[in-house]
PDB file of C-alpha atoms and ligand atoms in Angstrom:
ATOM      1  CA  MET A 112     139.287 -37.434  34.320  1.00 52.00           C
ATOM      2  CA  SER A 113     138.434 -33.757  34.552  1.00 65.00           C
ATOM      3  CA  THR A 114     134.819 -32.579  34.504  1.00 74.00           C
ATOM      4  CA  ASN A 115     133.709 -29.205  33.228  1.00 96.00           C
ATOM      5  CA  ARG A 116     132.373 -27.634  36.406  1.00 98.00           C
ATOM      6  CA  THR A 117     133.782 -25.864  39.430  1.00 98.00           C
ATOM      7  CA  PHE A 118     132.385 -24.011  42.415  1.00 98.00           C
ATOM      8  CA  THR A 119     133.254 -20.499  43.595  1.00 98.00           C
ATOM      9  CA  MET A 120     132.166 -18.122  46.305  1.00 98.00           C
ATOM     10  CA  ILE A 121     132.693 -14.388  46.420  1.00 99.00           C
ATOM     11  CA  LYS A 122     133.742 -14.124  50.057  1.00 98.00           C
ATOM     12  CA  PRO A 123     132.506 -11.494  52.570  1.00 98.00           C
ATOM     13  CA  ASP A 124     135.346  -9.041  51.762  1.00 98.00           C
ATOM     14  CA  GLY A 125     134.628  -9.234  48.032  1.00 98.00           C
ATOM     15  CA  VAL A 126     130.955  -8.463  48.651  1.00 98.00           C
ATOM     16  CA  GLN A 127     131.617  -5.836  51.344  1.00 98.00           C
ATOM     17  CA  ASN A 128     134.147  -3.981  49.196  1.00 98.00           C
ATOM     18  CA  GLY A 129     131.755  -3.739  46.249  1.00 98.00           C
ATOM     19  CA  HIS A 130     133.550  -6.188  43.952  1.00 98.00           C
ATOM     20  CA  ILE A 131     130.693  -8.566  43.052  1.00 98.00           C
ATOM     21  CA  GLY A 132     130.210  -7.069  39.591  1.00 98.00           C
ATOM     22  CA  ALA A 133     133.911  -6.795  38.742  1.00 98.00           C
ATOM     23  CA  ILE A 134     134.637 -10.347  39.914  1.00 99.00           C
ATOM     24  CA  LEU A 135     131.706 -11.868  37.994  1.00 99.00           C
ATOM     25  CA  ASN A 136     132.790  -9.904  34.919  1.00 98.00           C
ATOM     26  CA  HIS A 137     136.360 -11.182  35.298  1.00 98.00           C
ATOM     27  CA  ILE A 138     135.052 -14.751  35.562  1.00 99.00           C
ATOM     28  CA  THR A 139     132.772 -14.585  32.518  1.00 98.00           C
ATOM     29  CA  GLN A 140     135.444 -12.761  30.468  1.00 98.00           C
ATOM     30  CA  ALA A 141     137.749 -15.694  31.296  1.00 98.00           C
ATOM     31  CA  GLY A 142     135.311 -17.991  29.504  1.00 98.00           C
ATOM     32  CA  PHE A 143     133.268 -19.463  32.371  1.00 98.00           C
ATOM     33  CA  THR A 144     129.483 -19.823  32.163  1.00 98.00           C
ATOM     34  CA  ILE A 145     127.344 -19.308  35.262  1.00 97.00           C
ATOM     35  CA  ILE A 146     125.218 -22.407  35.906  1.00 96.00           C
ATOM     36  CA  ALA A 147     123.736 -21.383  39.284  1.00 97.00           C
ATOM     37  CA  MET A 148     124.184 -18.335  41.510  1.00 98.00           C
ATOM     38  CA  LYS A 149     122.951 -17.332  44.972  1.00 98.00           C
ATOM     39  CA  TYR A 150     123.448 -14.272  47.226  1.00 98.00           C
ATOM     40  CA  THR A 151     123.312 -15.694  50.723  1.00 98.00           C
ATOM     41  CA  ARG A 152     125.015 -15.873  54.084  1.00 98.00           C
ATOM     42  CA  LEU A 153     126.666 -18.693  56.027  1.00 98.00           C
ATOM     43  CA  THR A 154     126.000 -19.260  59.707  1.00 98.00           C
ATOM     44  CA  THR A 155     129.086 -20.174  61.750  1.00 98.00           C
ATOM     45  CA  GLU A 156     127.828 -23.783  61.741  1.00 98.00           C
ATOM     46  CA  ARG A 157     127.517 -23.884  57.950  1.00 98.00           C
ATOM     47  CA  ALA A 158     130.882 -22.130  57.442  1.00 98.00           C
ATOM     48  CA  GLY A 159     132.465 -24.670  59.791  1.00 98.00           C
ATOM     49  CA  GLU A 160     130.949 -27.486  57.774  1.00 98.00           C
ATOM     50  CA  PHE A 161     132.065 -26.019  54.452  1.00 98.00           C
ATOM     51  CA  TYR A 162     135.680 -25.754  55.676  1.00 98.00           C
ATOM     52  CA  ALA A 163     135.624 -28.942  57.810  1.00 97.00           C
ATOM     53  CA  VAL A 164     138.647 -30.250  55.882  1.00 96.00           C
ATOM     54  CA  HIS A 165     140.673 -27.461  57.555  1.00 97.00           C
ATOM     55  CA  SER A 166     139.334 -28.045  61.098  1.00 97.00           C
ATOM     56  CA  ALA A 167     142.749 -29.047  62.459  1.00 98.00           C
ATOM     57  CA  ARG A 168     144.508 -25.988  60.996  1.00 98.00           C
ATOM     58  CA  PRO A 169     145.446 -23.032  63.239  1.00 98.00           C
ATOM     59  CA  PHE A 170     143.496 -20.589  61.061  1.00 98.00           C
ATOM     60  CA  TYR A 171     140.218 -22.566  61.169  1.00 98.00           C
ATOM     61  CA  ASN A 172     138.338 -20.718  63.943  1.00 98.00           C
ATOM     62  CA  ASP A 173     139.162 -17.296  62.538  1.00 98.00           C
ATOM     63  CA  LEU A 174     138.257 -18.470  59.044  1.00 98.00           C
ATOM     64  CA  VAL A 175     134.845 -19.739  60.165  1.00 98.00           C
ATOM     65  CA  LYS A 176     134.157 -16.479  61.988  1.00 98.00           C
ATOM     66  CA  TYR A 177     135.242 -14.473  58.961  1.00 98.00           C
ATOM     67  CA  MET A 178     133.267 -16.524  56.438  1.00 98.00           C
ATOM     68  CA  SER A 179     130.070 -16.044  58.450  1.00 98.00           C
ATOM     69  CA  SER A 180     130.683 -12.300  59.002  1.00 98.00           C
ATOM     70  CA  GLY A 181     128.669 -11.103  55.988  1.00 98.00           C
ATOM     71  CA  PRO A 182     126.899 -12.105  52.789  1.00 98.00           C
ATOM     72  CA  ILE A 183     128.600 -14.188  50.110  1.00 98.00           C
ATOM     73  CA  VAL A 184     127.784 -15.108  46.508  1.00 99.00           C
ATOM     74  CA  ALA A 185     127.840 -18.848  45.724  1.00 98.00           C
ATOM     75  CA  VAL A 186     128.284 -19.802  42.059  1.00 98.00           C
ATOM     76  CA  ILE A 187     128.591 -22.978  39.996  1.00 98.00           C
ATOM     77  CA  LEU A 188     130.677 -22.406  36.869  1.00 98.00           C
ATOM     78  CA  GLU A 189     131.142 -24.343  33.675  1.00 98.00           C
ATOM     79  CA  LYS A 190     134.099 -24.412  31.288  1.00 98.00           C
ATOM     80  CA  GLU A 191     136.370 -27.035  29.823  1.00 98.00           C
ATOM     81  CA  ASN A 192     139.009 -27.963  32.445  1.00 98.00           C
ATOM     82  CA  ALA A 193     137.080 -25.763  34.896  1.00 98.00           C
ATOM     83  CA  VAL A 194     138.752 -26.630  38.204  1.00 98.00           C
ATOM     84  CA  GLU A 195     142.351 -26.114  37.084  1.00 98.00           C
ATOM     85  CA  ASP A 196     141.616 -23.118  34.858  1.00 98.00           C
ATOM     86  CA  PHE A 197     139.680 -21.379  37.628  1.00 98.00           C
ATOM     87  CA  ARG A 198     142.509 -21.863  40.125  1.00 98.00           C
ATOM     88  CA  ASN A 199     144.745 -20.073  37.622  1.00 98.00           C
ATOM     89  CA  VAL A 200     142.206 -17.252  37.243  1.00 98.00           C
ATOM     90  CA  ILE A 201     142.011 -16.645  41.020  1.00 98.00           C
ATOM     91  CA  GLY A 202     145.742 -16.928  41.819  1.00 98.00           C
ATOM     92  CA  ALA A 203     147.527 -18.029  44.989  1.00 98.00           C
ATOM     93  CA  THR A 204     145.792 -18.180  48.394  1.00 98.00           C
ATOM     94  CA  ASP A 205     148.011 -15.364  49.697  1.00 98.00           C
ATOM     95  CA  PRO A 206     147.230 -12.298  47.548  1.00 98.00           C
ATOM     96  CA  THR A 207     150.784 -10.988  47.965  1.00 98.00           C
ATOM     97  CA  LYS A 208     151.874 -14.156  46.092  1.00 98.00           C
ATOM     98  CA  ALA A 209     149.042 -14.165  43.560  1.00 98.00           C
ATOM     99  CA  GLU A 210     150.144 -13.546  39.986  1.00 98.00           C
ATOM    100  CA  LYS A 211     149.435 -10.083  38.572  1.00 98.00           C
ATOM    101  CA  GLY A 212     145.983  -9.775  37.013  1.00 98.00           C
ATOM    102  CA  THR A 213     144.468 -12.678  38.955  1.00 98.00           C
ATOM    103  CA  ILE A 214     141.286 -12.071  40.958  1.00 98.00           C
ATOM    104  CA  ARG A 215     143.076 -12.342  44.281  1.00 98.00           C
ATOM    105  CA  ASN A 216     145.861 -10.042  43.083  1.00 98.00           C
ATOM    106  CA  LEU A 217     143.276  -7.462  42.031  1.00 98.00           C
ATOM    107  CA  TYR A 218     140.669  -7.725  44.804  1.00 98.00           C
ATOM    108  CA  ALA A 219     141.902  -9.638  47.867  1.00 98.00           C
ATOM    109  CA  LYS A 220     142.835  -7.940  51.114  1.00 94.00           C
ATOM    110  CA  SER A 221     144.726 -10.650  53.036  1.00 98.00           C
ATOM    111  CA  ILE A 222     145.437 -14.381  53.118  1.00 98.00           C
ATOM    112  CA  GLU A 223     142.162 -14.827  54.994  1.00 98.00           C
ATOM    113  CA  ALA A 224     140.002 -12.214  53.281  1.00 98.00           C
ATOM    114  CA  ASN A 225     141.072 -13.309  49.819  1.00 98.00           C
ATOM    115  CA  ALA A 226     138.004 -12.323  47.796  1.00 98.00           C
ATOM    116  CA  VAL A 227     137.082 -15.707  46.311  1.00 98.00           C
ATOM    117  CA  HIS A 228     136.979 -19.447  46.867  1.00 98.00           C
ATOM    118  CA  GLY A 229     137.816 -21.957  44.143  1.00 98.00           C
ATOM    119  CA  SER A 230     137.355 -25.744  44.346  1.00 98.00           C
ATOM    120  CA  ASP A 231     140.591 -27.730  44.360  1.00 98.00           C
ATOM    121  CA  SER A 232     139.324 -30.912  42.632  1.00 98.00           C
ATOM    122  CA  ASP A 233     136.430 -32.192  40.554  1.00 97.00           C
ATOM    123  CA  GLU A 234     135.236 -34.211  43.529  1.00 97.00           C
ATOM    124  CA  ASN A 235     135.194 -31.170  45.829  1.00 98.00           C
ATOM    125  CA  ALA A 236     133.589 -29.025  43.125  1.00 98.00           C
ATOM    126  CA  ALA A 237     130.629 -31.437  43.113  1.00 97.00           C
ATOM    127  CA  ILE A 238     130.458 -31.598  46.926  1.00 97.00           C
ATOM    128  CA  GLU A 239     130.661 -27.801  47.275  1.00 98.00           C
ATOM    129  CA  GLY A 240     128.073 -27.165  44.544  1.00 98.00           C
ATOM    130  CA  ASN A 241     125.716 -29.611  46.279  1.00 97.00           C
ATOM    131  CA  PHE A 242     126.314 -27.784  49.571  1.00 98.00           C
ATOM    132  CA  PHE A 243     124.626 -24.652  48.197  1.00 98.00           C
ATOM    133  CA  PHE A 244     122.295 -25.762  45.404  1.00 98.00           C
ATOM    134  CA  SER A 245     119.602 -28.357  44.834  1.00 94.00           C
ATOM    135  CA  MET A 246     119.208 -30.044  41.448  1.00 87.00           C
ATOM    136  CA  LEU A 247     116.222 -27.803  40.659  1.00 84.00           C
ATOM    137  CA  GLU A 248     118.326 -24.657  41.013  1.00 88.00           C
ATOM    138  CA  ARG A 249     120.784 -25.633  38.264  1.00 85.00           C
ATOM    139  CA  PHE A 250     120.692 -25.506  34.493  1.00 79.00           C
TER     140      PHE A 250
HETATM  141  N1  UDP B 587     143.400 -19.336  55.029  1.00 87.70           N
HETATM  142  C1  UDP B 587     143.825 -18.530  56.079  1.00 87.70           C
HETATM  143  N2  UDP B 587     145.139 -18.616  56.499  1.00 87.70           N
HETATM  144  C2  UDP B 587     146.026 -19.475  55.920  1.00 87.70           C
HETATM  145  C3  UDP B 587     145.597 -20.285  54.866  1.00 87.70           C
HETATM  146  C4  UDP B 587     144.278 -20.198  54.449  1.00 87.70           C
HETATM  147  O1  UDP B 587     143.049 -17.749  56.619  1.00 87.70           O
HETATM  148  O2  UDP B 587     147.197 -19.507  56.344  1.00 87.70           O
HETATM  149  C5  UDP B 587     141.999 -19.251  54.576  1.00 87.70           C
HETATM  150  C6  UDP B 587     141.853 -18.508  53.247  1.00 87.70           C
HETATM  151  O3  UDP B 587     140.635 -17.775  53.267  1.00 87.70           O
HETATM  152  C7  UDP B 587     141.787 -19.669  52.273  1.00 87.70           C
HETATM  153  C8  UDP B 587     141.000 -20.700  53.069  1.00 87.70           C
HETATM  154  O4  UDP B 587     141.477 -20.560  54.388  1.00 87.70           O
HETATM  155  O5  UDP B 587     141.183 -19.304  51.052  1.00 87.70           O
HETATM  156  C9  UDP B 587     141.149 -22.130  52.625  1.00 87.70           C
HETATM  157  O6  UDP B 587     142.544 -22.441  52.582  1.00 87.70           O
HETATM  158  P1  UDP B 587     143.152 -23.228  51.338  1.00 87.70           P
HETATM  159  O7  UDP B 587     144.528 -23.649  51.725  1.00 87.70           O
HETATM  160  O8  UDP B 587     142.209 -24.287  50.901  1.00 87.70           O
HETATM  161  O9  UDP B 587     143.290 -22.082  50.225  1.00 87.70           O
HETATM  162  P2  UDP B 587     142.517 -21.874  48.839  1.00 87.70           P
HETATM  163  O10 UDP B 587     142.178 -23.246  48.298  1.00 87.70           O
HETATM  164  O11 UDP B 587     141.290 -21.063  49.149  1.00 87.70           O
HETATM  165  O12 UDP B 587     143.481 -21.135  47.970  1.00 87.70           O
HETATM  166 MG1   MG B 588     141.222 -24.823  49.171  1.00 87.70          MG
END
């Protein structure tokens, strides 16, 4: 069964390149409601924990370094069919393959610095939201 929440992060390139406002506007125009939001930064340890599922992948060390290289914006979003709909709004992992008009097509720089994160399942959306926010910080 699908829940109505997902988790996203505006990654260091999205923040660094001045796209926070445009990306949040894109997200809310697509019908998502912001439930919790935080401008913060990941240490290498925390970035490694967040992406632990990818620890055996060849890109893991670079990814952890990159994700802790600057501030990020962590956001919990709400919408019907949130996880699947948000994946469609952000587009493919590799921005050169992301459909025209998607967030990654518009704002991403590379397969690593791809502007935004989007949860891939309801279960991971809950885990990732809990990683950044306590109950008291949510609506
Ligand atoms: N990534 C990378 N190289 C790759 C694949 C992924 O640097 O070949 C990075 C990229 O930032 C991506 C993240 O690792 O967003 C997590 O990978 P995943 O396959 O889960 O992609 P996503 O779910 O973010 O589309
Ligand atoms: Mg993923």
